[in-house]
């Protein structure tokens, strides 16, 4: 019996295994990568992230995964259980740097890191003395990939960031890239901590405020955590300026030590996504294996006599087991080879979908899990058929084997129906959630908005560019702005002049021009819009949202904020800002990380990162017109015109990825199920051809013959689909837990999913049975 | 009841063309019992298939009860066949997955007879064929003779005007064969037209007329 001989369903078996293994193994590998996230952290069990906590009077305790710059060094100095401590803070990202030879190179992220960075986040140092480099101002280390991109041999060269052109940094070392499944995968440049002051306000010694540092400590293995927490609390009691804190409205502040071991899987989004992906992966593998067994059972009609004859001639059961394992091994290897080809052809797609490369997916980290899965598949596909063959009675050597084994076949199909329906329900939920997030009213209109990142420009050139763009006939309005609405905003505390108490924290969008309201479609509900500043500069006036006005009424009893002055903790007492208008509430950030704080924005075009524009219509021609203008005015700045809606969609990339992965899983699962169903119906048609002919002779019409099959499938399909819907609903509710703003899950959607599956099954059955139902019954009876 | 005029049946493949019936003209009147005889490959079964509307002739006309049915489409053939023609095969052609009772009931279902009436008619025919005690048995649990009685019961339960039998005793011993022939004779005596293909001179002797075929042509018609 050749494993690829006709009638053994080799094509169906291999196709099922290939699809199942490709999707299943890729997803399991992704889950395994998440489970082994941040393996580069040395002695992970004893490493803790420092997170600041604070509380205002009458408010809940808040916790942030960042601290002020001086916290980690103080803990290292004062707490005996702390073996080592480190901190880093991001500064530049997704821009270009210019080497001293004038060549420009894109990099992903540049952070300030202190000299102990590699003690906790280990990677090989390829060139240079890391401790010494990260302790010296003006020096940095770069990743191997950036070094290679620059042509290697870059140590000793200096470069400037596009957004800080006059401030050179020297490359003194190269380190091995961090793995893709780590927090530091995007880090291309590690700048020494003493360099902070060159590029930003130096808060490295701060114990309070400027809380932008990610701080970590490693404790002694025998450290008693309760004791350490007590010591930290006692230390903070000693070193924090409690009187100042109380005066500004804080009632408590502290540092929480959060274990990094397993912290990735504790994140709701990651955990839920992993559960969903693992379910999809197991569904795929399970479905593929079941399909394999289904085909084996179905092909028994044709194979039983051969097996029985071999038994009569003296074949032992063991030979059937070995034979079927051999067949399964050959099919599995073929499927794995096809999988490799598929992955090679779709490596870009895989990276887009999973955010990691194929080589990382199938690396040492995941090898053991994937090998175990393949062996399990081999055993299931080999041993079960062997068992079935070994039980075929010898008497079948002399008569036709027509045992239907329908219970087996239908049970396997039932599982496949359950799983496919379940995945379709989950897919529908994710799809609807993604669309919900993408199209939810954020309180502003961005469908015609485009923007240019102008970090590479300086001074009046930004203002000039904004005006030139505004003069284009395809552009309605422009505004220079510090940040995009969908970005995470800095926070500042608000005070009333003459009162030391900080009233509340608000999201500070810093500076934006008067065109912002029109460009983004904001609505002024009280007061007026900004007046345009006709040069590079700013005015001490601000727009606030209704939330700000309401909060001010609650905490300071101010009924109308328009015309009132307030202090913002960033600009300080010397620059009181007058509220000129209140805009209708709008949402900053995204629905994943939605900004809940009141909002303020100051009139001006300084510290501008973006020029935003409202186009008359979003067409390739209009975008090209703006792009051409930018290229003509500032050819060296490499300005890129982008659609704001794309930026918004990027905020939901994780959801989109999950949606796409489940969609692939769902399509693949449906495909395997349909292959199984086609195989089942085909074999049933073959097995029952005589019966069908008889039925036709005694008066059954084509549709009655088809209904006969449809009914036999419906008996198993309908309950299976009901179970699949229930499971799908459960998984959907689980999935929804990760979203703060979620789409409703009405029963009608699940009913439509069920109906869709029913229609697909019905279509397959009717198409498959059409031929036999149409054929002349005499032909079948003749064969008898 | 049946009138055939110059019926031809040609089977074509890519390379071969075989004439199974070369121009048959014959008539079968209501209430006749006709035996069709001839050597293997002479076209007996092909003729029976055309008479039973299981197959269409390549040429010629076929009138059944005065209606031209020789070139109907599959669906029309099915509807014409229902309730008018009963079939009895040499190999019984019962459905193994159905009980005796369900096998007999099947044509009534396709005819749309209500359940209560179906039950009544099935009981009657089983009693008549002396197989009531086997109602819940499956075909493979029955002897050949019993299976053929079930097949006859299924053929006549719809009270067809015409019963077509293709070597109905071919798989039976002489005792069971005789019982089957007695049943067919009895049906014929009650007014059912019977057309039977057979090799057996003995079986043909039960018929009122014999038609002999050779190489797809009628060579002799004998009135008994």
Coordinates of N, CA and C in Angstrom, one line a residue, chain A residues 252-426:
Chain A
X252 N -0.5 60.9 49.7 CA 0.4 59.7 49.8 C 1.2 59.6 48.5
X253 N 2.4 59.0 48.7 CA 3.2 58.7 47.5 C 4.1 57.5 47.9
X254 N 4.4 56.7 47.0 CA 5.3 55.6 47.3 C 5.9 54.9 46.1
X255 N 6.6 53.8 46.3 CA 7.2 53.1 45.2 C 6.8 51.6 45.4
X256 N 6.2 51.1 44.4 CA 5.8 49.6 44.4 C 6.8 48.8 43.7
X257 N 7.2 47.7 44.2 CA 8.1 46.8 43.5 C 7.3 45.7 42.8
X258 N 7.3 45.7 41.5 CA 6.5 44.7 40.7 C 7.5 43.7 40.0
X259 N 7.2 42.4 40.4 CA 8.1 41.4 39.8 C 8.0 41.4 38.3
X260 N 9.1 41.2 37.6 CA 9.1 41.2 36.1 C 8.9 39.7 35.7
X261 N 9.0 38.8 36.6 CA 8.8 37.4 36.2 C 7.4 37.2 35.8
X262 N 7.2 36.8 34.6 CA 5.8 36.5 34.1 C 4.9 37.7 34.0
X263 N 5.6 38.9 34.0 CA 4.8 40.2 34.0 C 4.1 40.3 32.6
X264 N 4.8 39.8 31.6 CA 4.2 39.9 30.2 C 2.9 39.2 30.1
X265 N 2.8 38.0 30.7 CA 1.6 37.2 30.6 C 0.5 37.8 31.6
X266 N 1.0 38.7 32.5 CA 0.0 39.2 33.4 C -0.8 40.4 32.7
X267 N -0.3 40.9 31.6 CA -1.0 41.9 30.9 C -2.2 41.3 30.3
X268 N -3.4 42.0 30.5 CA -4.6 41.4 30.1 C -4.6 41.2 28.6
X269 N -4.1 42.2 27.8 CA -4.2 42.1 26.4 C -3.3 40.9 25.9
X270 N -2.1 40.8 26.4 CA -1.2 39.8 26.0 C -1.8 38.4 26.4
X271 N -2.3 38.3 27.6 CA -2.8 37.0 28.1 C -4.0 36.6 27.2
X272 N -4.9 37.5 27.0 CA -6.1 37.2 26.3 C -5.8 36.8 24.8
X273 N -4.9 37.6 24.2 CA -4.4 37.3 22.9 C -3.8 35.9 22.8
X274 N -3.0 35.6 23.8 CA -2.3 34.3 23.8 C -3.3 33.2 23.9
X275 N -4.3 33.4 24.8 CA -5.4 32.4 24.9 C -6.1 32.1 23.6
X276 N -6.4 33.3 22.9 CA -7.1 33.2 21.7 C -6.2 32.4 20.6
X277 N -5.0 32.9 20.6 CA -4.1 32.3 19.6 C -3.8 30.8 19.9
X278 N -3.7 30.5 21.1 CA -3.5 29.1 21.5 C -4.7 28.2 21.1
X279 N -5.9 28.8 21.4 CA -7.1 28.1 21.0 C -7.2 27.9 19.5
X280 N -6.9 28.9 18.8 CA -6.9 28.8 17.3 C -5.9 27.8 16.8
X281 N -4.7 27.8 17.4 CA -3.6 26.9 17.0 C -4.1 25.5 17.3
X282 N -4.6 25.2 18.5 CA -5.0 23.9 18.9 C -6.1 23.4 18.0
X283 N -7.0 24.3 17.7 CA -8.2 24.0 16.8 C -7.6 23.5 15.5
X284 N -6.7 24.3 15.0 CA -6.1 24.0 13.7 C -5.5 22.6 13.7
X285 N -4.6 22.4 14.7 CA -3.9 21.1 14.7 C -4.9 19.9 14.9
X286 N -5.8 20.1 15.8 CA -6.8 19.1 16.1 C -7.6 18.8 14.9
X287 N -8.1 19.9 14.2 CA -8.9 19.7 13.0 C -8.1 18.9 11.9
X288 N -6.8 19.3 11.8 CA -6.0 18.7 10.7 C -5.9 17.2 11.0
X289 N -5.6 16.9 12.3 CA -5.4 15.5 12.7 C -6.7 14.7 12.5
X290 N -7.8 15.3 12.9 CA -9.1 14.6 12.8 C -9.4 14.4 11.4
X291 N -9.1 15.4 10.5 CA -9.4 15.2 9.1 C -8.6 14.0 8.5
X292 N -7.3 13.9 9.0 CA -6.5 12.9 8.5 C -7.1 11.5 8.9
X293 N -7.6 11.4 10.1 CA -8.2 10.2 10.6 C -9.5 9.9 9.8
X294 N -10.2 11.0 9.6 CA -11.5 10.9 8.9 C -11.2 10.3 7.5
X295 N -10.2 10.8 6.8 CA -9.9 10.3 5.5 C -9.5 8.8 5.6
X296 N -8.7 8.5 6.6 CA -8.3 7.1 6.7 C -9.5 6.2 6.9
X297 N -10.5 6.6 7.7 CA -11.7 5.8 8.0 C -12.5 5.7 6.7
X298 N -12.6 6.9 6.0 CA -13.4 6.9 4.8 C -12.8 6.0 3.7
X299 N -11.5 5.9 3.7 CA -10.8 5.1 2.6 C -10.8 3.6 2.9
X300 N -11.4 3.3 4.1 CA -11.4 1.8 4.4 C -12.2 1.0 3.4
X301 N -13.2 1.6 2.9 CA -14.1 0.9 1.9 C -13.2 0.3 0.8
X302 N -12.2 1.1 0.4 CA -11.4 0.7 -0.7 C -10.2 -0.1 -0.2
X303 N -9.8 0.1 1.0 CA -8.5 -0.5 1.5 C -8.7 -1.8 2.3
X304 N -9.9 -2.0 2.8 CA -10.1 -3.1 3.7 C -9.8 -4.5 3.2
X305 N -10.1 -4.6 1.9 CA -9.9 -6.0 1.3 C -8.3 -6.2 1.2
X306 N -7.6 -5.2 0.8 CA -6.1 -5.3 0.8 C -5.6 -5.7 2.1
X307 N -6.1 -5.0 3.2 CA -5.6 -5.3 4.5 C -5.9 -6.7 4.9
X308 N -7.2 -7.1 4.6 CA -7.6 -8.5 5.0 C -6.8 -9.5 4.3
X309 N -6.5 -9.3 3.0 CA -5.7 -10.3 2.3 C -4.3 -10.4 2.9
X310 N -3.7 -9.3 3.2 CA -2.4 -9.3 3.8 C -2.5 -10.1 5.1
X311 N -3.5 -9.9 5.9 CA -3.7 -10.7 7.1 C -3.8 -12.1 6.9
X312 N -4.5 -12.5 5.9 CA -4.7 -13.9 5.5 C -3.3 -14.5 5.1
X313 N -2.5 -13.6 4.5 CA -1.2 -14.1 4.1 C -0.2 -14.1 5.2
X314 N -0.6 -13.7 6.4 CA 0.3 -13.8 7.6 C 0.8 -12.5 8.2
X315 N 0.3 -11.3 7.7 CA 0.8 -10.1 8.2 C 0.3 -9.9 9.7
X316 N 1.2 -9.4 10.5 CA 0.9 -9.2 11.9 C 0.4 -7.8 12.2
X317 N -0.3 -7.6 13.3 CA -0.9 -6.3 13.6 C 0.2 -5.2 13.6
X318 N 1.4 -5.6 14.2 CA 2.5 -4.7 14.3 C 2.9 -4.1 13.0
X319 N 2.8 -4.9 11.9 CA 3.1 -4.4 10.6 C 2.2 -3.3 10.1
X320 N 0.9 -3.4 10.5 CA -0.1 -2.4 10.2 C 0.2 -1.1 10.9
X321 N 0.6 -1.2 12.2 CA 1.0 0.0 13.0 C 2.2 0.7 12.4
X322 N 3.2 -0.2 12.1 CA 4.4 0.4 11.5 C 4.1 1.1 10.2
X323 N 3.3 0.4 9.4 CA 2.9 0.9 8.1 C 2.2 2.2 8.2
X324 N 1.3 2.3 9.1 CA 0.5 3.5 9.1 C 1.3 4.7 9.8
X325 N 2.2 4.3 10.7 CA 3.1 5.3 11.2 C 4.0 5.8 10.1
X326 N 4.5 4.9 9.3 CA 5.4 5.2 8.2 C 4.7 6.2 7.2
X327 N 3.4 5.8 6.9 CA 2.6 6.7 6.0 C 2.5 8.1 6.6
X328 N 2.1 8.1 7.9 CA 1.9 9.3 8.6 C 3.2 10.2 8.6
X329 N 4.3 9.5 8.8 CA 5.6 10.2 8.9 C 5.9 10.9 7.5
X330 N 5.6 10.1 6.5 CA 5.8 10.6 5.1 C 4.9 11.8 4.8
X331 N 3.6 11.6 5.2 CA 2.7 12.7 5.0 C 3.1 13.9 5.8
X332 N 3.5 13.7 7.0 CA 3.9 14.8 7.9 C 5.1 15.5 7.4
X333 N 6.1 14.7 6.9 CA 7.3 15.4 6.4 C 6.9 16.2 5.1
X334 N 6.1 15.6 4.3 CA 5.7 16.4 3.1 C 5.0 17.7 3.5
X335 N 4.1 17.5 4.5 CA 3.3 18.7 4.9 C 4.3 19.8 5.5
X336 N 5.3 19.3 6.3 CA 6.3 20.2 6.9 C 7.1 20.9 5.8
X337 N 7.4 20.2 4.7 CA 8.2 20.7 3.6 C 7.3 21.8 2.9
X338 N 6.0 21.5 2.7 CA 5.2 22.5 2.1 C 5.0 23.7 3.0
X339 N 4.9 23.4 4.3 CA 4.8 24.5 5.3 C 6.0 25.5 5.2
X340 N 7.2 24.8 5.1 CA 8.4 25.6 5.0 C 8.3 26.5 3.7
X341 N 7.8 25.9 2.6 CA 7.7 26.7 1.4 C 6.7 27.9 1.6
X342 N 5.6 27.5 2.2 CA 4.6 28.6 2.4 C 5.1 29.7 3.3
X343 N 5.8 29.3 4.3 CA 6.4 30.4 5.2 C 7.5 31.2 4.5
X344 N 8.2 30.5 3.7 CA 9.3 31.2 3.0 C 8.6 32.3 2.0
X345 N 7.6 31.8 1.4 CA 6.9 32.7 0.4 C 6.2 33.8 1.2
X346 N 5.7 33.5 2.4 CA 4.9 34.5 3.1 C 5.6 35.1 4.3
X347 N 6.9 35.2 4.3 CA 7.6 35.7 5.5 C 7.3 37.1 5.8
X348 N 7.1 37.9 4.8 CA 6.7 39.3 5.1 C 5.4 39.4 5.7
X349 N 4.4 38.6 5.2 CA 3.1 38.6 5.7 C 3.1 38.1 7.2
X350 N 3.9 37.1 7.4 CA 4.1 36.5 8.8 C 4.6 37.6 9.8
X351 N 5.6 38.4 9.3 CA 6.1 39.4 10.1 C 5.1 40.5 10.4
X352 N 4.3 40.9 9.4 CA 3.3 41.9 9.6 C 2.2 41.4 10.6
X353 N 1.9 40.1 10.5 CA 0.8 39.6 11.3 C 1.2 39.4 12.7
X354 N 2.5 38.9 12.9 CA 2.9 38.5 14.2 C 3.9 39.5 14.9
X355 N 4.4 40.3 14.1 CA 5.4 41.3 14.6 C 6.8 40.7 14.9
X356 N 7.0 39.4 14.5 CA 8.3 38.8 14.6 C 8.6 38.1 13.3
X357 N 9.9 37.8 13.1 CA 10.3 37.2 11.9 C 10.1 35.7 12.0
X358 N 10.1 35.0 10.8 CA 9.9 33.6 10.8 C 11.1 32.9 11.5
X359 N 12.3 33.4 11.3 CA 13.4 32.8 12.0 C 13.3 32.9 13.5
X360 N 12.8 34.0 14.0 CA 12.6 34.0 15.5 C 11.5 33.0 15.9
X361 N 10.5 32.9 15.1 CA 9.3 32.0 15.4 C 9.8 30.6 15.5
X362 N 10.7 30.2 14.6 CA 11.2 28.8 14.7 C 12.6 28.8 15.1
X363 N 12.8 29.4 16.3 CA 14.2 29.4 16.8 C 14.3 28.4 18.0
X364 N 15.4 28.5 18.7 CA 15.7 27.6 19.8 C 14.6 27.7 20.9
X365 N 14.1 28.9 21.0 CA 13.1 29.2 22.1 C 11.8 28.4 21.9
X366 N 11.5 28.1 20.6 CA 10.2 27.5 20.4 C 10.4 26.0 19.9
X367 N 11.6 25.6 19.7 CA 11.9 24.4 19.0 C 11.2 23.2 19.8
X368 N 11.5 23.1 21.1 CA 11.0 22.0 21.9 C 9.5 21.8 21.8
X369 N 8.8 23.0 21.9 CA 7.3 22.9 21.9 C 6.8 22.4 20.5
X370 N 7.5 23.0 19.4 CA 7.0 22.6 18.1 C 7.3 21.1 17.8
X371 N 8.5 20.7 18.2 CA 8.8 19.3 18.0 C 7.8 18.4 18.7
X372 N 7.5 18.7 19.9 CA 6.5 17.9 20.7 C 5.2 17.9 20.0
X373 N 4.8 19.0 19.4 CA 3.5 19.0 18.7 C 3.6 18.1 17.5
X374 N 4.7 18.2 16.7 CA 4.8 17.4 15.5 C 4.8 15.9 15.9
X375 N 5.5 15.5 17.0 CA 5.5 14.1 17.4 C 4.1 13.6 17.8
X376 N 3.4 14.5 18.5 CA 2.0 14.2 18.9 C 1.1 13.9 17.6
X377 N 1.3 14.9 16.7 CA 0.5 14.7 15.4 C 0.9 13.4 14.7
X378 N 2.2 13.1 14.7 CA 2.6 11.9 14.1 C 2.0 10.6 14.8
X379 N 2.0 10.6 16.1 CA 1.5 9.5 16.8 C 0.0 9.3 16.6
X380 N -0.7 10.5 16.6 CA -2.2 10.4 16.4 C -2.5 9.9 15.0
X381 N -1.8 10.5 14.0 CA -2.1 10.1 12.6 C -1.6 8.7 12.3
X382 N -0.6 8.2 13.1 CA -0.1 6.9 12.8 C -0.7 5.8 13.5
X383 N -0.9 6.0 14.8 CA -1.4 4.9 15.7 C -2.8 4.6 15.5
X384 N -3.7 5.6 15.4 CA -5.1 5.4 15.3 C -5.5 4.6 14.0
X385 N -4.9 5.0 12.8 CA -5.2 4.2 11.6 C -4.7 2.8 11.8
X386 N -3.5 2.6 12.4 CA -2.9 1.3 12.6 C -3.9 0.4 13.4
X387 N -4.5 1.0 14.4 CA -5.4 0.3 15.3 C -6.7 -0.1 14.5
X388 N -7.1 0.8 13.6 CA -8.3 0.5 12.8 C -8.0 -0.6 11.8
X389 N -6.8 -0.5 11.2 CA -6.5 -1.6 10.2 C -6.4 -2.9 10.9
X390 N -5.7 -2.9 12.1 CA -5.5 -4.2 12.7 C -6.8 -4.9 13.2
X391 N -7.9 -4.1 13.2 CA -9.1 -4.7 13.6 C -10.1 -5.1 12.5
X392 N -9.6 -4.9 11.2 CA -10.4 -5.4 10.1 C -10.4 -6.9 10.1
X393 N -11.6 -7.5 10.1 CA -11.7 -9.0 10.1 C -11.2 -9.6 8.8
X394 N -10.6 -10.8 9.0 CA -10.0 -11.5 7.9 C -11.1 -11.8 6.8
X395 N -12.3 -11.9 7.2 CA -13.4 -12.3 6.2 C -13.6 -11.3 5.2
X396 N -13.1 -10.0 5.4 CA -13.3 -9.0 4.4 C -12.5 -9.3 3.2
X397 N -11.6 -10.2 3.3 CA -10.8 -10.6 2.1 C -11.7 -11.2 1.0
X398 N -12.8 -11.7 1.4 CA -13.7 -12.4 0.5 C -15.0 -11.7 0.2
X399 N -15.3 -10.6 0.9 CA -16.5 -9.9 0.6 C -16.3 -8.4 0.7
X400 N -17.3 -7.7 0.2 CA -17.2 -6.3 0.1 C -17.3 -5.6 1.5
X401 N -16.4 -4.7 1.8 CA -16.4 -4.0 3.1 C -17.3 -2.8 3.0
X402 N -18.4 -2.9 3.6 CA -19.3 -1.7 3.4 C -19.7 -1.1 4.8
X403 N -18.9 -1.5 5.8 CA -19.2 -1.0 7.2 C -19.1 0.6 7.1
X404 N -20.1 1.2 7.6 CA -20.1 2.7 7.3 C -19.2 3.4 8.3
X405 N -19.1 3.0 9.5 CA -18.4 3.7 10.6 C -18.8 5.2 10.6
X406 N -20.1 5.4 10.4 CA -20.6 6.8 10.3 C -20.5 7.5 11.6
X407 N -20.6 6.7 12.7 CA -20.6 7.4 14.0 C -19.2 8.0 14.2
X408 N -18.2 7.3 13.8 CA -16.8 7.8 13.9 C -16.7 9.0 13.0
X409 N -17.1 8.9 11.8 CA -16.8 9.9 10.8 C -17.6 11.2 11.2
X410 N -18.9 11.0 11.6 CA -19.7 12.1 12.0 C -19.2 12.8 13.2
X411 N -18.7 11.9 14.2 CA -18.2 12.5 15.4 C -17.0 13.5 15.1
X412 N -16.1 13.0 14.2 CA -15.0 13.8 13.8 C -15.4 15.1 13.1
X413 N -16.4 14.9 12.2 CA -16.9 16.1 11.5 C -17.6 17.0 12.5
X414 N -18.3 16.5 13.5 CA -19.0 17.3 14.5 C -18.0 18.2 15.2
X415 N -16.8 17.6 15.6 CA -15.8 18.4 16.2 C -15.3 19.6 15.3
X416 N -15.2 19.2 14.1 CA -14.7 20.3 13.1 C -15.7 21.4 13.0
X417 N -17.0 21.0 13.0 CA -18.1 22.0 12.8 C -18.1 22.9 14.1
X418 N -17.9 22.3 15.3 CA -17.9 23.0 16.5 C -16.7 24.1 16.5
X419 N -15.6 23.6 16.1 CA -14.4 24.4 16.1 C -14.5 25.5 15.1
X420 N -14.9 25.2 13.9 CA -15.0 26.2 12.8 C -16.1 27.3 13.2
X421 N -17.2 26.9 13.8 CA -18.2 27.8 14.2 C -17.7 28.7 15.3
X422 N -17.0 28.1 16.2 CA -16.4 28.9 17.4 C -15.5 29.9 16.8
X423 N -14.6 29.5 15.9 CA -13.6 30.5 15.4 C -14.3 31.6 14.6
X424 N -15.3 31.3 13.9 CA -16.1 32.3 13.1 C -16.7 33.3 14.0
X425 N -17.2 32.8 15.1 CA -17.9 33.7 16.1 C -16.8 34.7 16.7
X426 N -15.7 34.1 17.1 CA -14.6 34.9 17.6 C -14.1 35.9 16.6

